[in-house]
Coordinates of C-alpha atoms in Angstrom, one line a residue:
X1 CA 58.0 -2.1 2.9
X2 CA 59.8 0.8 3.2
X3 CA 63.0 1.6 4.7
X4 CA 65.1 4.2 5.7
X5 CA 68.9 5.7 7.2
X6 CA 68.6 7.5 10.1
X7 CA 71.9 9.1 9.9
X8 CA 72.7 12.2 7.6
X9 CA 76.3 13.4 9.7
X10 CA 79.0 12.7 6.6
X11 CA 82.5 11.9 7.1
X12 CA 83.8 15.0 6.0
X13 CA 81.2 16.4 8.6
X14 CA 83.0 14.7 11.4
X15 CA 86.8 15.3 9.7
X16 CA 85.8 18.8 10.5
X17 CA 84.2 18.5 14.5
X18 CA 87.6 16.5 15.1
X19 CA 89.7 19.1 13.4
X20 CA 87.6 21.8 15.4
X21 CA 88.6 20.1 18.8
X22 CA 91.8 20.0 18.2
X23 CA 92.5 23.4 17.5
X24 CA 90.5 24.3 21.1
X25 CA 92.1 21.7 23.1
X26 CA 95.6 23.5 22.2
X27 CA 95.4 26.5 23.6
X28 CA 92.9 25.6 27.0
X29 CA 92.9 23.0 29.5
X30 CA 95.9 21.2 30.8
X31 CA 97.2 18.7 27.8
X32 CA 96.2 15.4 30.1
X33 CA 92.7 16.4 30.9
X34 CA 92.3 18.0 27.1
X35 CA 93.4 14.7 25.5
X36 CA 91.1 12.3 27.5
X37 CA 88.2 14.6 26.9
X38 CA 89.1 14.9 23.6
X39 CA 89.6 11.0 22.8
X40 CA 86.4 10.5 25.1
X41 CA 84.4 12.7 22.4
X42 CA 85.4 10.6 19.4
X43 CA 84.8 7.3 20.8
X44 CA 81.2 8.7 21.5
X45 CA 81.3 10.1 18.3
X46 CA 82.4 6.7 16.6
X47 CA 79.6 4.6 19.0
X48 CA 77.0 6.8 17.9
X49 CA 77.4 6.2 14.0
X50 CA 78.2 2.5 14.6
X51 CA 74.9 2.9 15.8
X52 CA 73.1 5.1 12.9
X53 CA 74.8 2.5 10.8
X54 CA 73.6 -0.7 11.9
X55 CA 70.1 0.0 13.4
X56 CA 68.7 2.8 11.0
X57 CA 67.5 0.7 8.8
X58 CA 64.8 -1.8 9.8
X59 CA 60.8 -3.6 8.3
X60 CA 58.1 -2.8 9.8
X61 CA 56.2 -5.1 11.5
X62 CA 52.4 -3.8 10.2
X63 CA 52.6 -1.0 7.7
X64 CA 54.1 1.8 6.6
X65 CA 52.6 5.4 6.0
X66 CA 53.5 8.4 3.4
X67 CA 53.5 11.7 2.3
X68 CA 55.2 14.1 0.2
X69 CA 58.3 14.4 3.1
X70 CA 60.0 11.3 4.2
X71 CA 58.2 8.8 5.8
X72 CA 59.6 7.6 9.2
X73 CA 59.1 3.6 9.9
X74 CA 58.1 2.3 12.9
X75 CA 55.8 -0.6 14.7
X76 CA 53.0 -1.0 17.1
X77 CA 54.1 -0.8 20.8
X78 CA 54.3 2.7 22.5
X79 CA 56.4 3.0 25.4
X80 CA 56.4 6.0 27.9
X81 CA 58.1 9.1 26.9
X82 CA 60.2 11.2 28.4
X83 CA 61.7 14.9 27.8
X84 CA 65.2 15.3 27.5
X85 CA 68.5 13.4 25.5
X86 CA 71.7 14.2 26.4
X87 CA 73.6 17.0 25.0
X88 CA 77.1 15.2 24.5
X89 CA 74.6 13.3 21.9
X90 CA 73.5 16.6 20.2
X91 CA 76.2 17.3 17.7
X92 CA 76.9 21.1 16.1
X93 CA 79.3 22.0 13.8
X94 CA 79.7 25.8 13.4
X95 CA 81.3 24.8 9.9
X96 CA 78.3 23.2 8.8
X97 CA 75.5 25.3 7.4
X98 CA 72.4 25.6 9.9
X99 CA 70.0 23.4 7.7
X100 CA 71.8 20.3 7.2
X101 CA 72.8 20.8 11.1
X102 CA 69.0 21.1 11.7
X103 CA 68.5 17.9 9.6
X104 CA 70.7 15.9 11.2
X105 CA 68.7 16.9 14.7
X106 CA 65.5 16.2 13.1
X107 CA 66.3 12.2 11.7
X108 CA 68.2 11.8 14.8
X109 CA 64.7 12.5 17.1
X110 CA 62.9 10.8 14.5
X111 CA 65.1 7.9 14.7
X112 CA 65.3 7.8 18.7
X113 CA 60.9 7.8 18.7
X114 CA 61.2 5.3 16.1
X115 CA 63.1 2.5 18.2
X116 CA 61.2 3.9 21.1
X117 CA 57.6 2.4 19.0
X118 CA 60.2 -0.7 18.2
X119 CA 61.2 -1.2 22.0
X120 CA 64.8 -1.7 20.4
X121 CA 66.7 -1.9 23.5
X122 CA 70.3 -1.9 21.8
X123 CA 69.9 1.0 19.9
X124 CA 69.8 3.0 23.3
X125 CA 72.4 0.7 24.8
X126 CA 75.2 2.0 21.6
X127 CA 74.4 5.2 21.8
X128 CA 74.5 5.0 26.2
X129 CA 71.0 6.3 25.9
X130 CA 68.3 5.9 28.7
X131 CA 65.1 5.7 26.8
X132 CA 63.3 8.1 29.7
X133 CA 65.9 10.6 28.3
X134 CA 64.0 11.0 24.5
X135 CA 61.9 14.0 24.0
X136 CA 58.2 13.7 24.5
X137 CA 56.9 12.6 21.5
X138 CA 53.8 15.2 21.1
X139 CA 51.7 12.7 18.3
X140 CA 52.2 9.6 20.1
X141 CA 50.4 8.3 22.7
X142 CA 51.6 6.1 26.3
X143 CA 48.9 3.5 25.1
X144 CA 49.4 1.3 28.2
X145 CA 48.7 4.1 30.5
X146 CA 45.4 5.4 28.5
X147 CA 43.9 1.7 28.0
X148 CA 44.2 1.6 31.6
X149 CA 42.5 4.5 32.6
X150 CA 39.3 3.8 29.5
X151 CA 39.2 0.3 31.3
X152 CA 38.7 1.9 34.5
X153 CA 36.0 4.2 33.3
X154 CA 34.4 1.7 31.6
X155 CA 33.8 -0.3 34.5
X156 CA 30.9 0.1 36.3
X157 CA 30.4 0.6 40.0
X158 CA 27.6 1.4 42.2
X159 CA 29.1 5.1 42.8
X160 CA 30.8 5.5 39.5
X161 CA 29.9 8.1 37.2
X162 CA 28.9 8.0 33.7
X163 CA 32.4 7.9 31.0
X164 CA 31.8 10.6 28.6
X165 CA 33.8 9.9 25.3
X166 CA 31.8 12.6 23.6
X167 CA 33.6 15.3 22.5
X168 CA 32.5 19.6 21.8
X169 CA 29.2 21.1 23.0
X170 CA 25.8 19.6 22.5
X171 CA 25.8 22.3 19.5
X172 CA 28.6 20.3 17.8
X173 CA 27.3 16.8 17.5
X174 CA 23.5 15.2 16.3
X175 CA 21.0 15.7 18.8
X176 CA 21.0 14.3 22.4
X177 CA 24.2 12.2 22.0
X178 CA 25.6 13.0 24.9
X179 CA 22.4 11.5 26.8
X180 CA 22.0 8.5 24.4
X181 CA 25.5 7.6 25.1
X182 CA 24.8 7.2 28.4
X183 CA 21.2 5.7 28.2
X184 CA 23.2 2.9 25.5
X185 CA 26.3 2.3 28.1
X186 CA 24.3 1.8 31.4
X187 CA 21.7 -0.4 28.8
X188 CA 25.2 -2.4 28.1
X189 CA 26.8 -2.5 31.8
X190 CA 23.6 -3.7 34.5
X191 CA 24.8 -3.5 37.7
X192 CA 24.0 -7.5 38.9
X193 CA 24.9 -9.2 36.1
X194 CA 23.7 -12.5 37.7
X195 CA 19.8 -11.1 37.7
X196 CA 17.8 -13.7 36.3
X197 CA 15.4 -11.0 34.6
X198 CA 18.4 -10.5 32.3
X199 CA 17.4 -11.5 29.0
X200 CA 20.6 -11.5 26.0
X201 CA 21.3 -11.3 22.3
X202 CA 24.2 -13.0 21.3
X203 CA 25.5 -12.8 17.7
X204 CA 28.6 -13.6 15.7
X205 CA 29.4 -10.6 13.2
X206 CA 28.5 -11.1 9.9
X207 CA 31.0 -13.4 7.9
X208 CA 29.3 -13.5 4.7
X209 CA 31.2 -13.3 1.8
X210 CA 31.2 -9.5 0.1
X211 CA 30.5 -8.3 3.0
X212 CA 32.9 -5.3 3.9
X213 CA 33.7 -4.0 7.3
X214 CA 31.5 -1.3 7.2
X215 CA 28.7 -3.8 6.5
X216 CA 29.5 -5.8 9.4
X217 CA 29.3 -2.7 11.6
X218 CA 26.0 -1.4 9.7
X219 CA 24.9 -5.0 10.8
X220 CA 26.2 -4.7 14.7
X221 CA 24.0 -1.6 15.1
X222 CA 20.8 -2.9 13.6
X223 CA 21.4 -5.8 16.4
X224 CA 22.3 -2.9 18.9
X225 CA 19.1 -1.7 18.1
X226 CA 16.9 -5.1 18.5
X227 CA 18.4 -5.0 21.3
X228 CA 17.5 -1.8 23.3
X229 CA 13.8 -2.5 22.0
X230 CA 13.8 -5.8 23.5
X231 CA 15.2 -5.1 26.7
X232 CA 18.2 -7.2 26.1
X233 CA 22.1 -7.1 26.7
X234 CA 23.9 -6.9 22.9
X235 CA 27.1 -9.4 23.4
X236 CA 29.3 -9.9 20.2
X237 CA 30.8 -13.0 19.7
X238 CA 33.4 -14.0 16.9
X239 CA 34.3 -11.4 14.7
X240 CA 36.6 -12.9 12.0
X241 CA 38.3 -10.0 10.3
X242 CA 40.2 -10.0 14.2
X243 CA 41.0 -13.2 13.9
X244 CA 44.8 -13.0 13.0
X245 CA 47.9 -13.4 14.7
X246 CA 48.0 -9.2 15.8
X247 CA 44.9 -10.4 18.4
X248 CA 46.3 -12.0 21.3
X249 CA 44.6 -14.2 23.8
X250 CA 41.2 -14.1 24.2
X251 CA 41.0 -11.2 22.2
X252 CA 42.0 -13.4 18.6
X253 CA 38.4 -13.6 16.8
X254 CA 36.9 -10.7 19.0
X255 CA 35.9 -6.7 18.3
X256 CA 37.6 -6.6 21.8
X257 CA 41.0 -6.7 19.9
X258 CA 40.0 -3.1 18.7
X259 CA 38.0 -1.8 21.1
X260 CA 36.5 -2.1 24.1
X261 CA 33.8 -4.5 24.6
X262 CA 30.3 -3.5 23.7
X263 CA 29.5 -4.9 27.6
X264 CA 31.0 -6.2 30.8
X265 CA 33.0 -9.5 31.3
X266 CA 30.4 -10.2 33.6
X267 CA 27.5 -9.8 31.4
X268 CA 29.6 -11.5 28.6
X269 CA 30.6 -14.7 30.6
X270 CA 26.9 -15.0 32.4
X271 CA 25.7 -15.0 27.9
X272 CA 27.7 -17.4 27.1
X273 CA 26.5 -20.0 30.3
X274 CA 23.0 -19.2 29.6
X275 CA 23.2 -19.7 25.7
X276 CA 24.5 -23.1 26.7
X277 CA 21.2 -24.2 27.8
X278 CA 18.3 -24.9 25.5
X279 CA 15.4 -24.0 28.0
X280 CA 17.2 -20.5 27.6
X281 CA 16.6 -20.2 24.2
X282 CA 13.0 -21.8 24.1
X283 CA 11.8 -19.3 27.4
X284 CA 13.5 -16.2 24.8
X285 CA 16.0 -15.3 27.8
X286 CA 18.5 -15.7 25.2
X287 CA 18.4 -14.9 21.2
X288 CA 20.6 -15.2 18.1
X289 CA 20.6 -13.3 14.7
X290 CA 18.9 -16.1 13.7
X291 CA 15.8 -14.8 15.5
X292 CA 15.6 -12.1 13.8
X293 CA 14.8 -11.7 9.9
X294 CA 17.8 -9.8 7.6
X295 CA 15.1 -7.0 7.8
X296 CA 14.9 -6.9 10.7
X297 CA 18.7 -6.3 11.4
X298 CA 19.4 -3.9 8.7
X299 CA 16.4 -1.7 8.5
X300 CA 14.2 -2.6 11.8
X301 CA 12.9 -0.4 14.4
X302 CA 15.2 2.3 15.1
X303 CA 14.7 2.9 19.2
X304 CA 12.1 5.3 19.8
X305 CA 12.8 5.7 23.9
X306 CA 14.1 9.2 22.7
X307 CA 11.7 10.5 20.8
X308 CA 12.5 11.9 17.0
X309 CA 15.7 13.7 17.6
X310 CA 16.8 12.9 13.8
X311 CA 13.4 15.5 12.9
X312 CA 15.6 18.4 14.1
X313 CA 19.2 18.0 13.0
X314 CA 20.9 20.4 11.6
X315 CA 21.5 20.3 7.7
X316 CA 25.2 20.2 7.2
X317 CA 25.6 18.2 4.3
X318 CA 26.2 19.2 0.9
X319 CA 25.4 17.0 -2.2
X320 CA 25.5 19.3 -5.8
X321 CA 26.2 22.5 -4.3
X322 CA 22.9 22.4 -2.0
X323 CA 22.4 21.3 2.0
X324 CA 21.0 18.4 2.4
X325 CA 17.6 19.1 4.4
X326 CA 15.8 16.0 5.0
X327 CA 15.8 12.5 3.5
X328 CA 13.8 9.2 3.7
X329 CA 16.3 8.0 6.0
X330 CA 17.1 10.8 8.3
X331 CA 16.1 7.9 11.3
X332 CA 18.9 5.8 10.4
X333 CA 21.5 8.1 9.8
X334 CA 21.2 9.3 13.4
X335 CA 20.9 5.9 15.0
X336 CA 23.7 4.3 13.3
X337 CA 26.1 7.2 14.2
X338 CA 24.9 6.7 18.0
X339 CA 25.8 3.2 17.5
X340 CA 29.1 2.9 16.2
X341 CA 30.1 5.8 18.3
X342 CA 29.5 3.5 21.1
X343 CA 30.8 0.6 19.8
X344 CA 33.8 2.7 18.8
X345 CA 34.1 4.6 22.4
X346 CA 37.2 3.4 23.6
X347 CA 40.3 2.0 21.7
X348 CA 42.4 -1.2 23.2
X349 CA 46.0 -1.1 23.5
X350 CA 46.7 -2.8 20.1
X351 CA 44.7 0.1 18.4
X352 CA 46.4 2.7 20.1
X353 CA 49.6 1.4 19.3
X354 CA 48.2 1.2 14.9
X355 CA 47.3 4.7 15.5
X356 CA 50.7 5.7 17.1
X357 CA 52.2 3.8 13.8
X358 CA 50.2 6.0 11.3
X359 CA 50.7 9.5 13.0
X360 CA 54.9 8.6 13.6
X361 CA 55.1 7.1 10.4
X362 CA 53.0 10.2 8.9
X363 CA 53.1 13.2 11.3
X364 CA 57.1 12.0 12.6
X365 CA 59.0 14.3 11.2
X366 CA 57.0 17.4 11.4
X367 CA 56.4 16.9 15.0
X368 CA 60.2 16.2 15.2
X369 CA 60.9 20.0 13.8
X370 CA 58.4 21.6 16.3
X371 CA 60.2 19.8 19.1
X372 CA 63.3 21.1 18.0
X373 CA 62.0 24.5 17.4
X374 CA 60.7 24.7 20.9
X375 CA 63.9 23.7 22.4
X376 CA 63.4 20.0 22.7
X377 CA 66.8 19.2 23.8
X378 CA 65.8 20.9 27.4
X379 CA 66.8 19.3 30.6
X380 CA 64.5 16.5 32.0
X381 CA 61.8 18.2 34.5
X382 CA 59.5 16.2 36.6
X383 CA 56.1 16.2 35.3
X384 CA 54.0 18.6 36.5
X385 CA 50.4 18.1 38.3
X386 CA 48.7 20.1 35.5
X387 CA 50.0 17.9 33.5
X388 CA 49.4 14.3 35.1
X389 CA 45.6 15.3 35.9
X390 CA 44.6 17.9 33.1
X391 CA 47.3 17.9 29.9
X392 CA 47.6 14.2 30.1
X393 CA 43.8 14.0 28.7
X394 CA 44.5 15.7 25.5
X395 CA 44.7 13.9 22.3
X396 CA 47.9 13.0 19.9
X397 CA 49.0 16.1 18.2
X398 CA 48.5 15.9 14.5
X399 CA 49.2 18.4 11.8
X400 CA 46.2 20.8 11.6
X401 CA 43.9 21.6 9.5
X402 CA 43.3 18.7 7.7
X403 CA 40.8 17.2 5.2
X404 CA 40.1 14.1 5.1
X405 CA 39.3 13.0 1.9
X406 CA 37.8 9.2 0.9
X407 CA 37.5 7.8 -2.5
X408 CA 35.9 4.9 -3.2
X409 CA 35.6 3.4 -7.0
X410 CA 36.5 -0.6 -7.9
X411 CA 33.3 -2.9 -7.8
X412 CA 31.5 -0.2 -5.6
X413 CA 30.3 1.0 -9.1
X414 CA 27.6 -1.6 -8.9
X415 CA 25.8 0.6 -6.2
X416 CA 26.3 3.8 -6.5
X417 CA 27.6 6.5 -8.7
X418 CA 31.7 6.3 -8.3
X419 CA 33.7 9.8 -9.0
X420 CA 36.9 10.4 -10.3
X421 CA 39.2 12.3 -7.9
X422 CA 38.8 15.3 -9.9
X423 CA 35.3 15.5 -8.6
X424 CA 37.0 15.2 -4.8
X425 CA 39.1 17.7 -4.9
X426 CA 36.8 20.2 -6.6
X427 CA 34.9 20.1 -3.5
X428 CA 38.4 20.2 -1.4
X429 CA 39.2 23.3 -3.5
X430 CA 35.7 24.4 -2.2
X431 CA 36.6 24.1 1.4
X432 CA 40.2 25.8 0.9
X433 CA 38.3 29.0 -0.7
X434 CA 36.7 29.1 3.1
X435 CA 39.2 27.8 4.7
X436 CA 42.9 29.2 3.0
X437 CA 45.1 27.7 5.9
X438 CA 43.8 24.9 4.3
X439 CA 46.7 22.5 2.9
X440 CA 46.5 19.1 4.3
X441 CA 44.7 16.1 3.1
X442 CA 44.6 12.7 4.7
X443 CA 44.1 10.6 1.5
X444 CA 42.2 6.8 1.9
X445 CA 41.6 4.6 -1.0
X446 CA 41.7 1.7 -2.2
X447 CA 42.7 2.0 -6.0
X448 CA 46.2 2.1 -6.8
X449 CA 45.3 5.0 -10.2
X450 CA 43.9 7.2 -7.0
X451 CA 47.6 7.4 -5.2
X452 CA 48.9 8.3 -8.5
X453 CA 47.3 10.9 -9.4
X454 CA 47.3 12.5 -6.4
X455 CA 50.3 13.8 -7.1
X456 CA 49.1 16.0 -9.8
X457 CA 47.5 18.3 -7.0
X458 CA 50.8 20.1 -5.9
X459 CA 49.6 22.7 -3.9
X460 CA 48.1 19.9 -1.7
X461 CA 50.4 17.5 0.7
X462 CA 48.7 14.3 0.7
X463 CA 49.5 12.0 3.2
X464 CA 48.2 7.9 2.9
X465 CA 49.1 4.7 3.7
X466 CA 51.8 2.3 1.8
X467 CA 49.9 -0.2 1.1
X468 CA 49.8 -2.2 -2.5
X469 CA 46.5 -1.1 -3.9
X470 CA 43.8 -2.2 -5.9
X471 CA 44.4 -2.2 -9.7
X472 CA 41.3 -2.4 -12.5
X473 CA 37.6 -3.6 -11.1
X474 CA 38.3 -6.8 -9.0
X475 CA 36.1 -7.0 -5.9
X476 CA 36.6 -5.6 -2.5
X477 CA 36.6 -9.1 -1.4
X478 CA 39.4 -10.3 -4.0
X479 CA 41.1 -7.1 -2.7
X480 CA 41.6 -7.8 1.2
X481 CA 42.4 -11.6 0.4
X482 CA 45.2 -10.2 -1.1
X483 CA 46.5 -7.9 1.8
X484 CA 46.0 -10.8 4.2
X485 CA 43.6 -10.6 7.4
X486 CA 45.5 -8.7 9.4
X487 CA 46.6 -6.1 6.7
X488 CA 43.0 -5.9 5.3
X489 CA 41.4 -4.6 8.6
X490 CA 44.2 -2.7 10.7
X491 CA 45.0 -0.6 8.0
X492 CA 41.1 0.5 7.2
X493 CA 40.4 0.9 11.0
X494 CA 43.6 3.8 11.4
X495 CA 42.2 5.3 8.1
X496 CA 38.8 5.5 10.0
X497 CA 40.0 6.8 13.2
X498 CA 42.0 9.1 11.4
X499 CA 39.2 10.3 9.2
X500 CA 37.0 10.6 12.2
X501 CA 39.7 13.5 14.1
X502 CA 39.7 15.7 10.8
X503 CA 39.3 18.8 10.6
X504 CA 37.1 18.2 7.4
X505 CA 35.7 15.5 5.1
X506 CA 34.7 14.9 1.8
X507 CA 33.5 11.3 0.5
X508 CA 30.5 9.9 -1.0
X509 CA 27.3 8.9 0.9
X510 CA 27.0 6.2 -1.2
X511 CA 29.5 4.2 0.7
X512 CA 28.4 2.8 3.8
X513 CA 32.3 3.3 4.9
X514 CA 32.0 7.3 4.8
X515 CA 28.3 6.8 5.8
X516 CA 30.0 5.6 9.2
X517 CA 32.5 8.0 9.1
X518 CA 30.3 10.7 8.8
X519 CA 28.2 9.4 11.9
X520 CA 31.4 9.2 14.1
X521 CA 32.3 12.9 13.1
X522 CA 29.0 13.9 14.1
X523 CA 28.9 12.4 17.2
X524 CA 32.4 13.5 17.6
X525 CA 32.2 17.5 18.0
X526 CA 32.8 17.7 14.5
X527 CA 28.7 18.6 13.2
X528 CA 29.5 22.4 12.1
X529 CA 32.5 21.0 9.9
X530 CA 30.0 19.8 7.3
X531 CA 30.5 16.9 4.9
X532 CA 30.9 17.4 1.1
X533 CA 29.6 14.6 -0.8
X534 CA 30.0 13.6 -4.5
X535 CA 26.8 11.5 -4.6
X536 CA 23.8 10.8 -1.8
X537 CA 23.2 7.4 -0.3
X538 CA 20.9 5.1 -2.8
X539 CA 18.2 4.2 -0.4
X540 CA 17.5 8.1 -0.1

């Protein structure tokens, strides 16, 4: 784990704002008033380091996330945030030159957002702080407030309207998504969940061992799709790799830890009475993956209510320097990007809170120096309607644009082709001859040799996550053992997310991890980005 001071203001610093004061206080107010303002200032002045001192350095509780700049720690709970910190608090020494003064401003916000995600009530308490009186924090986001409002839309009523998730035109994503979206989620939500027509397939996520987390969601879509074709409700039952101490409640053991349920509790509760009872199973009301052959689940009947959309995408991805036109399995790679989009459609709470982890940890300090910039010391205003109904919508600020850029090597060798990161970043450099803004990479992987060398690429800023990495050719599976459950899957899932909101993305096809990413981003307004691809999938 990292850790880190929050305090840069030096004794010699403060020898000189005390020495300053003094010299004013002589020749202006009366002596009385001068003196008790003057001793007021330095006991502030002394609470404040006190402070610095004793709670700038702190664990994390989850994980920790880097780039070429300091990283800034933090944890998993977001609270609201406000706009404004007191300007007794916001020390400037005229002595001082401007970019250490501009420093000291910048660790201090950081530092204030970081206890904010830590919900360290004493660290506001030393410093007389409100926590309502922090700048707005423009990469995090109030996670209790959004779950609320994606539980509400994702609850269905007999005059509710359909919860779009899908992001850009129709242009931007794989063909009719917008309407299969819809067509999956009122498939998932029947109104009367207490009709005895209803007919279910329940199944447990795969737990075998090898199998990755993208296998187990490449597995959850080829049951999504039995599913539509048989006219049946898809509930998920235990999911193991959420089956750690971060899941709380009923949500230990459950995708529901992550994300929103694939269906309603209704539906989910009237599953689980009827799978109790063995005429159920004999009449076929209910069914199990162990109905269905391994075939079956991962390359069955893709749904065919919509026609052959997959026959007209757009070719947007390049493999050896030519678009990629058409391909034995065109079917699946549209159906399998309609199905974890869905499954994916809505973060929980504990997922927004990983996510506002990774972009403070990451993002922190550069979002610090635009608050600053843009006079983030303001006076509190009252939020405004514009942006309570419309502004309030928009998502976390990261650092833009930015590639994301997946490696994957270790025992995947025994599948595909596996590329040095020489042969990733020759296609980056690719994009950046486009694209010369271009600077940014978001960098995911597990080999420890990866990370290092990274740092050979100087004219890139890589940011990843701390993590200890793999080392040599021991399996994935030997890998995440080693990280512990909870490690092993929070830290993937933010790499995902995060991959999914980038600007761009290079990986290999190969991997049925950047084969999902690659469906999200296409379902995600991000078609006409393209994907660069060191190898092609091997069942192509």
């Amino acid at each position: 784990m990292e850790a880190r001071g929050s305090s840069g203001i030096s004794m010699k610093s403060l020898e000189r704002v005390v020495s300053d004061k003094a010299l004013k206080l002589g020749n202006s107010f009366p002596c009385q008033i001068c003196v008790v303002g003057f001793l007021c200032g330095i006991c502030l002045t002394s609470l404040f380091l006190a402070a610095l001192t004793s709670i700038g350095t702190f664990e994390l509780a989850a994980f920790s996330f880097s780039s070429f700049s300091p990283p800034c720690n933090s944890t998993s709970q977001i609270i609201n945030m406000g706009a404004d910190i007191d300007m007794k608090l916001k020390w400037k020494n005229k002595a001082e030159p401007e970019e250490e003064n501009d420093d000291d401003q910048v660790n201090l916000l950081v530092s204030a957002w970081d206890n904010l995600l830590l919900n360290n009530e004493d660290y506001f308490k030393k410093l007389w702080m409100n926590k309502s009186d922090v700048p707005n924090a423009p990469h995090l986001e109030n996670c209790e407030e959004r779950t609320r409002a994606r539980e509400r839309l994702d609850t269905r009523l007999s005059n509710h309207t359909f919860p779009s998730w899908i992001n850009g035109g129709d242009e931007d994503n794989y063909p009719l998504t917008r309407r299969v979206q819809r067509e999956i989620w009122y498939h998932q939500h029947p109104l009367d969940c207490e009709d005895k027509s209803l007919k279910f397939l329940v199944a447990d996520w795969e737990t075998l061992p090898g199998f990755g987390i993208g296998a187990q969601i490449a597995g959850m879509t080829g049951l999504l799709a039995i599913a539509i074709n048989e006219n049946r409700v898809l509930v998920s039952n235990y999911y193991n790799r959420a089956d750690h101490d971060g899941c709380k409640g009923s949500a230990r053991g459950s995708w529901s830890c992550y994300f929103l349920p694939e269906t309603s509790k209704e539906c989910r509760k009237r599953a689980f009475e009827v799978m109790k009872k063995r005429e159920a199973w004999e009449r076929g009301t209910v069914t199990g993956k162990q109905n269905y052959s391994t075939k079956e689940i991962w390359s069955g009947h893709i749904p065919k209510r919509w026609g052959k959309p997959w026959s007209y995408m757009r070719p947007t991805t390049e493999i050896n320097g030519t678009l990629l036109t058409s391909h034995r399995k065109m079917d699946r790679r549209w159906w399998r990007a309609q199905a974890v989009r869905y499954l994916m459609r809505f973060q929980t709470e504990y997922t927004c809170g990983l996510m506002n982890v990774a972009r403070h940890a990451a993002f922190g300090k550069e979002a610090a120096e635009i608050v600053l910039s843009a006079g983030g010391w303001r006076k509190k205003k009252k939020r405004s309607e514009i942006e309570e109904s419309v502004w309030s919508s928009h998502k976390p600020w990261m650092p833009r644009p930015m590639l994301s850029v997946h490696v994957r090597m270790g025992d995947k060798a025994c599948e595909m082709r596996v590329a040095a990161l020489e042969e990733y970043m020759r296609l980056a450099d690719r994009i950046r001859e486009r694209f010369p803004e271009l600077n940014r990479i978001w960098l995911s992987t597990e080999m420890k040799e990866v990370v290092d060398r990274s740092k050979e690429y100087g004219q890139w800023r890589f940011y990843y996550t701390e993590v200890a990495r793999q080392v040599g050719n021991n399996s994935m599976a030997e890998y995440e053992a080693s990280l512990g459950r909870e490690m092993s899957t929070n830290y993937p899932l933010v790499n995902f997310l995060i991959a999914s909101e980038a600007d761009f993305f290079v990986g290999a096809l190969g991997s049925t991890w950047c084969f999902l990413i690659d469906g999200m981003r296409n379902t995600g307004g991000k078609v006409m980005s393209g994907f660069l691809s060191v190898n092609k999938d091997r069942f192509w």
